[in-house]
Amino acid sequence: MKSLTLTRPDDFHLHLRDQPFLEVTVPPTAKHFARALVMPNLQPPITTLEKLGYYKKRILAAAEGYDFTPLMTLYLTEQSDPMEIKRGFAEGLVTAVKIYPQGATTHSEAGVRDLKKTDAVFQVMEQIGMPLSIHGEVVDPAIDIFDREKVFLERVLAPLRADFPALKIILEHITTKEAVDFVTEAQGPIAASITAHHLHLDRNDLLAGGIRPHFYCLPIVKRAEHKEALIEAATSGNPKFFLGTDSAPHAQAAKETACGCAGVYSAPVALGAYLEVFEQRGALDRFEAFASFYGADFYGLPRNPGKITMVKEDLEVPEFFVYGCEVVMPFRSEAKVAWKPKGDQLFKEEDWEEE
Ligand code: DOR
Ligand code: ZN
């Protein structure tokens, strides 16, 4: 049987939500990933070190029995205090600051409307080498939803890069050829995370032959040519592109409704889903660097010491998982994923091998 042993990977973009859901959301990630960058868009959002510290404790409690480290992010607002951010970074409590343009996505109401108001934060972050994680879409209602990432590059990201040339920037969950080109060509420290679902889906999957709300996420999936550009970037061996699942659970009822929430719950299957794409492209030899090296290197973190073995064996994905009083439908619900962790019993014992 074919198998692949790699350094335990990191998920550099993850939504775990909060209690009572952490017992559901933490284990699938902790089983596959040594660390995950946890997004702060709770309601209310994680805007202070105090809230962040308690949130981290709740996550760690749900991760008991797993060798898993949550890397925490602070939600940037126009009132954020640069000195608090600096202190959180110096103490090792905060790994990155996240920008949500106000109104861009789930729980972004408290996000930033006018980037000029957060210049003082960026100045400090640039000085101390702290990473800025960006949801890269404009919120201008006049801009077509399929163009919001592309326009963000021109209107927001290019000027930000010019104003803060040494700021460490991560453009999250990129979805367009334009974003791939921007990140490839831009000067200074800049990288991008790529999700498994954006490597698998284009807008026909979302909209042709019936609307599939479980494929609705933000940034929205684009034309096939953009998916192709993402696959090329992910499998290219360019260290500017690395793994970030953006696994974002919403209860089934909140997805299958007249105005459904954005988010794909991919955590239970993401690693295998990425591997499928790398295998199809004959790039399995580049997977470890994409999943386990480039992100850690960009964030200035040590690479993980342990290993995980993935085997080429069908993973039968359940239709749904219990999610509080409701259920959540995973990516590839009721289908098969071609790779799974060795000895897999999803959500049970840890099964990676320490070196
Ligand atoms: O699809 C998404 N879901 N995109 C985001 O930016 C946020 C996320 C969520 O939190 O549900
Ligand atoms: Zn996200």
PDB file of N, CA, C and O in Angstrom, residues 178-210:
ATOM      1  N   GLU A 178      -4.764  36.282 -10.088  1.00  0.00           N
ATOM      2  CA  GLU A 178      -4.181  37.598  -9.783  1.00  0.00           C
ATOM      3  C   GLU A 178      -3.487  37.583  -8.414  1.00  0.00           C
ATOM      4  O   GLU A 178      -2.428  38.194  -8.246  1.00  0.00           O
ATOM      5  N   ALA A 179      -4.098  36.913  -7.446  1.00  0.00           N
ATOM      6  CA  ALA A 179      -3.470  36.845  -6.113  1.00  0.00           C
ATOM      7  C   ALA A 179      -2.179  36.029  -6.170  1.00  0.00           C
ATOM      8  O   ALA A 179      -1.179  36.392  -5.541  1.00  0.00           O
ATOM      9  N   VAL A 180      -2.203  34.942  -6.922  1.00  0.00           N
ATOM     10  CA  VAL A 180      -0.983  34.135  -7.078  1.00  0.00           C
ATOM     11  C   VAL A 180       0.121  35.005  -7.671  1.00  0.00           C
ATOM     12  O   VAL A 180       1.258  35.036  -7.177  1.00  0.00           O
ATOM     13  N   ASP A 181      -0.221  35.752  -8.724  1.00  0.00           N
ATOM     14  CA  ASP A 181       0.799  36.591  -9.381  1.00  0.00           C
ATOM     15  C   ASP A 181       1.278  37.686  -8.434  1.00  0.00           C
ATOM     16  O   ASP A 181       2.473  37.973  -8.365  1.00  0.00           O
ATOM     17  N   PHE A 182       0.339  38.308  -7.735  1.00  0.00           N
ATOM     18  CA  PHE A 182       0.720  39.393  -6.818  1.00  0.00           C
ATOM     19  C   PHE A 182       1.724  38.890  -5.785  1.00  0.00           C
ATOM     20  O   PHE A 182       2.782  39.488  -5.568  1.00  0.00           O
ATOM     21  N   VAL A 183       1.384  37.784  -5.141  1.00  0.00           N
ATOM     22  CA  VAL A 183       2.243  37.259  -4.072  1.00  0.00           C
ATOM     23  C   VAL A 183       3.583  36.790  -4.650  1.00  0.00           C
ATOM     24  O   VAL A 183       4.648  37.001  -4.056  1.00  0.00           O
ATOM     25  N   THR A 184       3.541  36.176  -5.811  1.00  0.00           N
ATOM     26  CA  THR A 184       4.789  35.714  -6.438  1.00  0.00           C
ATOM     27  C   THR A 184       5.723  36.880  -6.712  1.00  0.00           C
ATOM     28  O   THR A 184       6.931  36.800  -6.468  1.00  0.00           O
ATOM     29  N   GLU A 185       5.147  37.987  -7.198  1.00  0.00           N
ATOM     30  CA  GLU A 185       6.001  39.087  -7.661  1.00  0.00           C
ATOM     31  C   GLU A 185       6.296  40.142  -6.599  1.00  0.00           C
ATOM     32  O   GLU A 185       7.275  40.887  -6.734  1.00  0.00           O
ATOM     33  N   ALA A 186       5.465  40.234  -5.567  1.00  0.00           N
ATOM     34  CA  ALA A 186       5.606  41.348  -4.615  1.00  0.00           C
ATOM     35  C   ALA A 186       6.947  41.292  -3.888  1.00  0.00           C
ATOM     36  O   ALA A 186       7.494  40.223  -3.628  1.00  0.00           O
ATOM     37  N   GLN A 187       7.435  42.464  -3.559  1.00  0.00           N
ATOM     38  CA  GLN A 187       8.669  42.581  -2.783  1.00  0.00           C
ATOM     39  C   GLN A 187       8.339  42.420  -1.299  1.00  0.00           C
ATOM     40  O   GLN A 187       7.198  42.584  -0.898  1.00  0.00           O
ATOM     41  N   GLY A 188       9.367  42.202  -0.521  1.00  0.00           N
ATOM     42  CA  GLY A 188       9.182  42.167   0.930  1.00  0.00           C
ATOM     43  C   GLY A 188       8.566  40.861   1.382  1.00  0.00           C
ATOM     44  O   GLY A 188       8.201  40.010   0.571  1.00  0.00           O
ATOM     45  N   PRO A 189       8.444  40.696   2.723  1.00  0.00           N
ATOM     46  CA  PRO A 189       7.930  39.433   3.246  1.00  0.00           C
ATOM     47  C   PRO A 189       6.420  39.309   3.020  1.00  0.00           C
ATOM     48  O   PRO A 189       5.627  39.989   3.670  1.00  0.00           O
ATOM     49  N   ILE A 190       6.050  38.462   2.101  1.00  0.00           N
ATOM     50  CA  ILE A 190       4.620  38.237   1.809  1.00  0.00           C
ATOM     51  C   ILE A 190       4.441  36.782   1.401  1.00  0.00           C
ATOM     52  O   ILE A 190       5.299  36.213   0.725  1.00  0.00           O
ATOM     53  N   ALA A 191       3.348  36.192   1.856  1.00  0.00           N
ATOM     54  CA  ALA A 191       3.052  34.797   1.536  1.00  0.00           C
ATOM     55  C   ALA A 191       1.538  34.650   1.447  1.00  0.00           C
ATOM     56  O   ALA A 191       0.802  35.604   1.741  1.00  0.00           O
ATOM     57  N   ALA A 192       1.083  33.469   1.058  1.00  0.00           N
ATOM     58  CA  ALA A 192      -0.361  33.228   0.947  1.00  0.00           C
ATOM     59  C   ALA A 192      -0.685  31.830   1.425  1.00  0.00           C
ATOM     60  O   ALA A 192       0.081  30.894   1.184  1.00  0.00           O
ATOM     61  N   SER A 193      -1.825  31.704   2.104  1.00  0.00           N
ATOM     62  CA  SER A 193      -2.317  30.366   2.431  1.00  0.00           C
ATOM     63  C   SER A 193      -3.301  29.930   1.346  1.00  0.00           C
ATOM     64  O   SER A 193      -3.940  30.766   0.693  1.00  0.00           O
ATOM     65  N   ILE A 194      -3.393  28.606   1.173  1.00  0.00           N
ATOM     66  CA  ILE A 194      -4.297  28.040   0.150  1.00  0.00           C
ATOM     67  C   ILE A 194      -5.112  26.928   0.810  1.00  0.00           C
ATOM     68  O   ILE A 194      -4.551  26.057   1.492  1.00  0.00           O
ATOM     69  N   THR A 195      -6.421  26.948   0.596  1.00  0.00           N
ATOM     70  CA  THR A 195      -7.282  25.935   1.219  1.00  0.00           C
ATOM     71  C   THR A 195      -7.374  24.690   0.330  1.00  0.00           C
ATOM     72  O   THR A 195      -7.114  24.752  -0.878  1.00  0.00           O
ATOM     73  N   ALA A 196      -7.789  23.585   0.949  1.00  0.00           N
ATOM     74  CA  ALA A 196      -8.015  22.363   0.161  1.00  0.00           C
ATOM     75  C   ALA A 196      -9.230  22.539  -0.737  1.00  0.00           C
ATOM     76  O   ALA A 196      -9.225  22.112  -1.898  1.00  0.00           O
ATOM     77  N   HIS A 197     -10.272  23.212  -0.211  1.00  0.00           N
ATOM     78  CA  HIS A 197     -11.485  23.293  -1.041  1.00  0.00           C
ATOM     79  C   HIS A 197     -11.301  24.181  -2.259  1.00  0.00           C
ATOM     80  O   HIS A 197     -11.866  23.906  -3.314  1.00  0.00           O
ATOM     81  N   HIS A 198     -10.451  25.208  -2.144  1.00  0.00           N
ATOM     82  CA  HIS A 198     -10.206  26.032  -3.338  1.00  0.00           C
ATOM     83  C   HIS A 198      -9.335  25.306  -4.374  1.00  0.00           C
ATOM     84  O   HIS A 198      -9.302  25.714  -5.534  1.00  0.00           O
ATOM     85  N   LEU A 199      -8.655  24.249  -3.957  1.00  0.00           N
ATOM     86  CA  LEU A 199      -7.910  23.434  -4.928  1.00  0.00           C
ATOM     87  C   LEU A 199      -8.817  22.420  -5.615  1.00  0.00           C
ATOM     88  O   LEU A 199      -8.453  21.848  -6.637  1.00  0.00           O
ATOM     89  N   HIS A 200      -9.981  22.191  -5.018  1.00  0.00           N
ATOM     90  CA  HIS A 200     -10.889  21.170  -5.566  1.00  0.00           C
ATOM     91  C   HIS A 200     -12.082  21.757  -6.317  1.00  0.00           C
ATOM     92  O   HIS A 200     -12.667  21.093  -7.166  1.00  0.00           O
ATOM     93  N   LEU A 201     -12.488  22.955  -5.957  1.00  0.00           N
ATOM     94  CA  LEU A 201     -13.783  23.452  -6.441  1.00  0.00           C
ATOM     95  C   LEU A 201     -13.620  24.661  -7.357  1.00  0.00           C
ATOM     96  O   LEU A 201     -12.777  25.522  -7.118  1.00  0.00           O
ATOM     97  N   ASP A 202     -14.485  24.727  -8.373  1.00  0.00           N
ATOM     98  CA  ASP A 202     -14.638  25.983  -9.111  1.00  0.00           C
ATOM     99  C   ASP A 202     -16.106  26.384  -9.035  1.00  0.00           C
ATOM    100  O   ASP A 202     -16.915  25.691  -8.406  1.00  0.00           O
ATOM    101  N   ARG A 203     -16.456  27.483  -9.698  1.00  0.00           N
ATOM    102  CA  ARG A 203     -17.813  27.996  -9.478  1.00  0.00           C
ATOM    103  C   ARG A 203     -18.890  27.133 -10.116  1.00  0.00           C
ATOM    104  O   ARG A 203     -20.045  27.223  -9.728  1.00  0.00           O
ATOM    105  N   ASN A 204     -18.512  26.291 -11.072  1.00  0.00           N
ATOM    106  CA  ASN A 204     -19.489  25.334 -11.577  1.00  0.00           C
ATOM    107  C   ASN A 204     -19.888  24.334 -10.493  1.00  0.00           C
ATOM    108  O   ASN A 204     -21.046  23.937 -10.398  1.00  0.00           O
ATOM    109  N   ASP A 205     -18.919  23.941  -9.701  1.00  0.00           N
ATOM    110  CA  ASP A 205     -19.246  23.010  -8.607  1.00  0.00           C
ATOM    111  C   ASP A 205     -20.260  23.635  -7.653  1.00  0.00           C
ATOM    112  O   ASP A 205     -21.104  22.957  -7.087  1.00  0.00           O
ATOM    113  N   LEU A 206     -20.139  24.940  -7.477  1.00  0.00           N
ATOM    114  CA  LEU A 206     -21.041  25.647  -6.559  1.00  0.00           C
ATOM    115  C   LEU A 206     -22.430  25.857  -7.169  1.00  0.00           C
ATOM    116  O   LEU A 206     -23.444  25.736  -6.475  1.00  0.00           O
ATOM    117  N   LEU A 207     -22.455  26.162  -8.475  1.00  0.00           N
ATOM    118  CA  LEU A 207     -23.691  26.729  -9.046  1.00  0.00           C
ATOM    119  C   LEU A 207     -24.308  25.965 -10.211  1.00  0.00           C
ATOM    120  O   LEU A 207     -25.479  26.210 -10.524  1.00  0.00           O
ATOM    121  N   ALA A 208     -23.570  25.107 -10.899  1.00  0.00           N
ATOM    122  CA  ALA A 208     -24.139  24.467 -12.093  1.00  0.00           C
ATOM    123  C   ALA A 208     -24.934  23.233 -11.699  1.00  0.00           C
ATOM    124  O   ALA A 208     -24.465  22.427 -10.903  1.00  0.00           O
ATOM    125  N   GLY A 209     -26.152  23.124 -12.239  1.00  0.00           N
ATOM    126  CA  GLY A 209     -26.989  21.958 -11.971  1.00  0.00           C
ATOM    127  C   GLY A 209     -27.597  21.972 -10.584  1.00  0.00           C
ATOM    128  O   GLY A 209     -28.000  20.938 -10.064  1.00  0.00           O
ATOM    129  N   GLY A 210     -27.667  23.130  -9.953  1.00  0.00           N
ATOM    130  CA  GLY A 210     -28.230  23.241  -8.595  1.00  0.00           C
ATOM    131  C   GLY A 210     -27.226  23.938  -7.697  1.00  0.00           C
ATOM    132  O   GLY A 210     -26.010  23.793  -7.884  1.00  0.00           O
TER     133      GLY A 210
END
